Coordinates of N, CA, C and O in Angstrom, one line a residue:
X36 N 15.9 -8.8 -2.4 CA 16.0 -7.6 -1.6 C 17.3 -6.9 -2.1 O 18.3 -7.5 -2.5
X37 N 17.2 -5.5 -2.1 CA 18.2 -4.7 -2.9 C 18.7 -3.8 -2.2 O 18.0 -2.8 -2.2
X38 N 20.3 -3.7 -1.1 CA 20.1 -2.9 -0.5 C 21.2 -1.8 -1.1 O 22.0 -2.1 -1.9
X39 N 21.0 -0.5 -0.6 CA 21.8 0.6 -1.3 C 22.5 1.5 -0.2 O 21.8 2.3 0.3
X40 N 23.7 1.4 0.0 CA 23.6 2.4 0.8 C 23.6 4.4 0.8 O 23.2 4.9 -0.2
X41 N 24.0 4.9 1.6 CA 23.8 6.1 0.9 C 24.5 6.6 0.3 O 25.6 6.4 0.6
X42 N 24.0 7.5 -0.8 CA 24.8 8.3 -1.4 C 24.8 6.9 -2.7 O 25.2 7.3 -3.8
X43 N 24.3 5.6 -2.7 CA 24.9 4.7 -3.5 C 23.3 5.2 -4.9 O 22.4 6.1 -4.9
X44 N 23.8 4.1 -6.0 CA 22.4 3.7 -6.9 C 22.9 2.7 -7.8 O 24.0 2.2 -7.9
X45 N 21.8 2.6 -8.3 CA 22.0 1.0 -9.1 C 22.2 1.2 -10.2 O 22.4 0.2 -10.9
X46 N 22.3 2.4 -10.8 CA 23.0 2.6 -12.4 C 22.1 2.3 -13.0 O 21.0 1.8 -12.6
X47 N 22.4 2.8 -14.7 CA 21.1 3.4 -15.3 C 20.9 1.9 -16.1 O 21.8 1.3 -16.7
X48 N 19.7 1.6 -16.1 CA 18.9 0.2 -16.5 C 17.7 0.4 -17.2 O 17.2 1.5 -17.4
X49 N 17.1 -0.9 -17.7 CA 15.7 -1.0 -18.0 C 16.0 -2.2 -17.7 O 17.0 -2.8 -17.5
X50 N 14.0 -2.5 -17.8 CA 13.1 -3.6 -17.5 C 12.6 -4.2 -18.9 O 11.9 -3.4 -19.5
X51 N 12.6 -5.4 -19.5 CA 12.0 -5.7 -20.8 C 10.7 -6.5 -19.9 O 9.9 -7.0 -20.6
X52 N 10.4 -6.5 -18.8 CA 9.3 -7.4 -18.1 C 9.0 -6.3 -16.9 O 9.9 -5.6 -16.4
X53 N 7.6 -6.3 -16.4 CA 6.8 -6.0 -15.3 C 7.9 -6.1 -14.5 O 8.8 -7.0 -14.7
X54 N 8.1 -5.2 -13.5 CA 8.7 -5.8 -12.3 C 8.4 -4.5 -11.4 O 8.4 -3.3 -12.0
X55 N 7.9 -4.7 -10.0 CA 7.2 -4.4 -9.0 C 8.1 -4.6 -7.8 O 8.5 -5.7 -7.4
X56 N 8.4 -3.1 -7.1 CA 9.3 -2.4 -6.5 C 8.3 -1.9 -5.3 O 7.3 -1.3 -5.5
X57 N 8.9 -2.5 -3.8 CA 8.5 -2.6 -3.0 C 9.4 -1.9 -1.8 O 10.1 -2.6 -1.1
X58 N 9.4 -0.3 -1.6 CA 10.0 0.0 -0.5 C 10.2 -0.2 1.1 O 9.6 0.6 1.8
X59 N 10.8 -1.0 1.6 CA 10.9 -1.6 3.1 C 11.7 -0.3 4.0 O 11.3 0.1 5.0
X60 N 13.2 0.3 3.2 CA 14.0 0.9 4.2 C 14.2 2.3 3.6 O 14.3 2.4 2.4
X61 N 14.2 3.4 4.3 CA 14.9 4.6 3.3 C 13.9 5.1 2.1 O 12.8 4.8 2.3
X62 N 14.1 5.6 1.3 CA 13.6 6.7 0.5 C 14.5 5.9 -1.0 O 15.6 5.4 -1.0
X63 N 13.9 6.0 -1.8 CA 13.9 5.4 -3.3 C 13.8 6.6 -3.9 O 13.1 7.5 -3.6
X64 N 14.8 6.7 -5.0 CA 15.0 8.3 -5.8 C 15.2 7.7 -7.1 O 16.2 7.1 -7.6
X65 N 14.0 7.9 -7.6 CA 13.8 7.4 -9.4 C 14.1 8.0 -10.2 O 13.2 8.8 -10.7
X66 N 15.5 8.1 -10.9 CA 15.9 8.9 -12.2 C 15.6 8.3 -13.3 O 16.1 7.3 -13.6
X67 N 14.5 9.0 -14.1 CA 14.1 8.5 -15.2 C 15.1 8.8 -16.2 O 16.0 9.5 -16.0
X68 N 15.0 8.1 -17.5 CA 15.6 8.9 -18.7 C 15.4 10.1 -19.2 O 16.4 10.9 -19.2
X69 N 14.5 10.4 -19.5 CA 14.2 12.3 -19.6 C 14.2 13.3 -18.4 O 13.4 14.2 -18.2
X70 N 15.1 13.0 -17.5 CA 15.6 13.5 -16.3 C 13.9 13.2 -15.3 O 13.9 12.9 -14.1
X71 N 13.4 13.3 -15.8 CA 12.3 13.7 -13.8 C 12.5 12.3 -13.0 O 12.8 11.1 -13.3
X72 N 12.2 13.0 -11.7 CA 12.6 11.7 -10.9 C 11.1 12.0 -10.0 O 10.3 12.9 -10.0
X73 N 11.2 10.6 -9.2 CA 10.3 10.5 -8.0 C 10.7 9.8 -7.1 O 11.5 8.9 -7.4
X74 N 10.2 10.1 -5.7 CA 10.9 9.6 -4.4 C 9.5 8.8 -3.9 O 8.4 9.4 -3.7
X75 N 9.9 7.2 -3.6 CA 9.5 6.4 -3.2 C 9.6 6.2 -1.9 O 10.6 5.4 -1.7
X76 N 8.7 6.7 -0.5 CA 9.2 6.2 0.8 C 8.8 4.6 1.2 O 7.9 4.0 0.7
X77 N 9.6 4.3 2.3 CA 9.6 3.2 2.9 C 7.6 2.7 3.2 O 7.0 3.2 4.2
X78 N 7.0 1.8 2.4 CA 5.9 1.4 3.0 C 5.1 1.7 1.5 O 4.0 1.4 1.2
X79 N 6.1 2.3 0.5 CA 4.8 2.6 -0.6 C 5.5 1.3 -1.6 O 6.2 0.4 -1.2
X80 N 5.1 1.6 -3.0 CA 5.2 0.4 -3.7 C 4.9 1.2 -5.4 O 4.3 2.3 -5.6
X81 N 5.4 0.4 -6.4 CA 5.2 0.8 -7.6 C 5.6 -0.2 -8.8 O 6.5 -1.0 -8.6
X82 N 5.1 -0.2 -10.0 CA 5.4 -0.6 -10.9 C 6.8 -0.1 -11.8 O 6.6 1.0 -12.2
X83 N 7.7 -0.5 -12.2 CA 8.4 -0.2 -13.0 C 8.1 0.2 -14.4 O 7.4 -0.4 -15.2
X84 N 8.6 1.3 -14.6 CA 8.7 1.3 -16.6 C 8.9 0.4 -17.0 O 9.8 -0.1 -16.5
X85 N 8.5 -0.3 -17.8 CA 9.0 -1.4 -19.3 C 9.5 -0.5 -20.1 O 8.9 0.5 -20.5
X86 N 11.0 -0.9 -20.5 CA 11.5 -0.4 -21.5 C 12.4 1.3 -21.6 O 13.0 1.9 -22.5
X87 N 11.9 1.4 -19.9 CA 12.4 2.9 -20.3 C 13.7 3.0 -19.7 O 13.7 2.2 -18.7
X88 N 14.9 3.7 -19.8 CA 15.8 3.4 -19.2 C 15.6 4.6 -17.9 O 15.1 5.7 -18.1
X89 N 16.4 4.1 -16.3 CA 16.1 4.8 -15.5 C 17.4 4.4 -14.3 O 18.2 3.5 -14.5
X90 N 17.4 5.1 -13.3 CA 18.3 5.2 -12.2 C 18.1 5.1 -10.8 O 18.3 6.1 -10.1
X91 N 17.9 3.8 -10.1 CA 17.7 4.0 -8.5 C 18.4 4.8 -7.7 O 19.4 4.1 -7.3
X92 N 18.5 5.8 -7.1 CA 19.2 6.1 -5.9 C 18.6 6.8 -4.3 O 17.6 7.4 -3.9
X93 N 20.2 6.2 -3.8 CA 19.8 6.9 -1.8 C 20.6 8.3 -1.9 O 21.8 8.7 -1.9
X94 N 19.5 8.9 -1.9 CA 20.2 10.3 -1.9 C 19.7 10.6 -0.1 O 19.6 11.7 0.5
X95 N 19.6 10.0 0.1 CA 19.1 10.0 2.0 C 20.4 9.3 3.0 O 21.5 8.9 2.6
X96 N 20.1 9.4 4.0 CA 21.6 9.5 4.9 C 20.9 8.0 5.7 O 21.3 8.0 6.8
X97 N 20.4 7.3 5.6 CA 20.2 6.0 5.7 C 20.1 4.5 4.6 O 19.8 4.4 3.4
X98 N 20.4 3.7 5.4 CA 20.5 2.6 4.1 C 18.9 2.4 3.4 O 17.8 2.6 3.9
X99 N 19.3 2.1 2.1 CA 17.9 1.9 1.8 C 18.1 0.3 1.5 O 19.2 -0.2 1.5
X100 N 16.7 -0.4 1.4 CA 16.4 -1.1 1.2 C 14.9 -1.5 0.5 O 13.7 -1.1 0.9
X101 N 15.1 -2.2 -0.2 CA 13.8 -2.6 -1.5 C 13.5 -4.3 -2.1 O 14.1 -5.2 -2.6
X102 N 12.2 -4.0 -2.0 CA 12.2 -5.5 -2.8 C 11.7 -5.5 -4.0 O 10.9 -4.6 -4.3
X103 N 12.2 -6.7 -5.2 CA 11.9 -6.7 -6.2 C 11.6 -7.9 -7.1 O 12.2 -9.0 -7.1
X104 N 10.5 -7.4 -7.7 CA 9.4 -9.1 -8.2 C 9.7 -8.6 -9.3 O 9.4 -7.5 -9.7
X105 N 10.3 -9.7 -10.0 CA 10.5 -9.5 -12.0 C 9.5 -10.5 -11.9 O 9.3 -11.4 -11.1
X106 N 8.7 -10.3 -13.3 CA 7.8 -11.2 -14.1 C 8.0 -11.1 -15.9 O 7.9 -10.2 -16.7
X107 N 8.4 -12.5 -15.7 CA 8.8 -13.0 -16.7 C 9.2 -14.2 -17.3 O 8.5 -15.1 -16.8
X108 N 10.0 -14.6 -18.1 CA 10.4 -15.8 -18.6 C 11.7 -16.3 -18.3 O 12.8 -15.7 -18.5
X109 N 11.4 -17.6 -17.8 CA 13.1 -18.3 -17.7 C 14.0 -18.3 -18.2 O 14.0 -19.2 -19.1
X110 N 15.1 -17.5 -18.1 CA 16.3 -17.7 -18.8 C 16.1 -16.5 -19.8 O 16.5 -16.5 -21.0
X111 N 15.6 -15.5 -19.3 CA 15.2 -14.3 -20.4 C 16.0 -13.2 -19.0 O 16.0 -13.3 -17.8
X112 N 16.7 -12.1 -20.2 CA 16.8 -11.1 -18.5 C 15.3 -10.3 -18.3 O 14.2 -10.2 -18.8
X113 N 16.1 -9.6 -17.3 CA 14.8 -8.9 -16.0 C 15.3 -8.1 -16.2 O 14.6 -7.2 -16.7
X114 N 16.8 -7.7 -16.0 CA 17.1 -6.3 -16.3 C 18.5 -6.2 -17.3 O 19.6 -6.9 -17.4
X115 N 17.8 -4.7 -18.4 CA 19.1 -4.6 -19.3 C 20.1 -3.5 -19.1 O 19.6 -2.4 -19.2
X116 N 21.7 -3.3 -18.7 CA 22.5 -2.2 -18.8 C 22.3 -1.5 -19.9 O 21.7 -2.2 -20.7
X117 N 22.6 -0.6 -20.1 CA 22.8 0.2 -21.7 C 24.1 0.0 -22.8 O 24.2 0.4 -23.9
X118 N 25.4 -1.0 -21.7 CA 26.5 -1.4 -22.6 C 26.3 -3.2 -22.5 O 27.3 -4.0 -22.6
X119 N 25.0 -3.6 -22.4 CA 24.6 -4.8 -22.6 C 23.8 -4.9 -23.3 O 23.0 -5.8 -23.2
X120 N 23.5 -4.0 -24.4 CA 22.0 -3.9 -25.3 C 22.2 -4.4 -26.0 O 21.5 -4.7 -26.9

């Protein structure tokens, strides 16, 4: 479970594995790398990009909250920073 509060995000990342994003609290604000974003409300659900780099944030005035299923391999990461490539 991933919580963010507002105004927070999780900085800009990718996925080398499937990983499936499940909104519980708040509104999810998807900054992709080629700027477009999309807003994920509380009850919906989505697959992540593989590979693409991107930005979670609460741009909403409540806490968000999300859950998150990586699939993958042991001891391999789930997620890469861009000063960890």
């Amino acid at each position: 479970i991933v919580a963010i509060e507002p105004g927070g995000e999780t900085g800009l990342h990718m996925h080398p594995v499937p990983t499936y994003v499940h909104v519980l609290d708040g509104t999810l604000t998807v900054q992709m790398g080629d700027g477009t974003t999309k807003e994920v409300q509380a009850g919906q659900a989505f697959l992540e990009i593989i590979g693409g780099w991107h930005n979670g944030k609460n741009l909403g005035k409540v806490p968000l909250k999300f859950l998150v299923v990586f699939t993958g391999e042991e001891g391999k990461p789930n997620l890469i920073r861009p000063d960890k490539k």
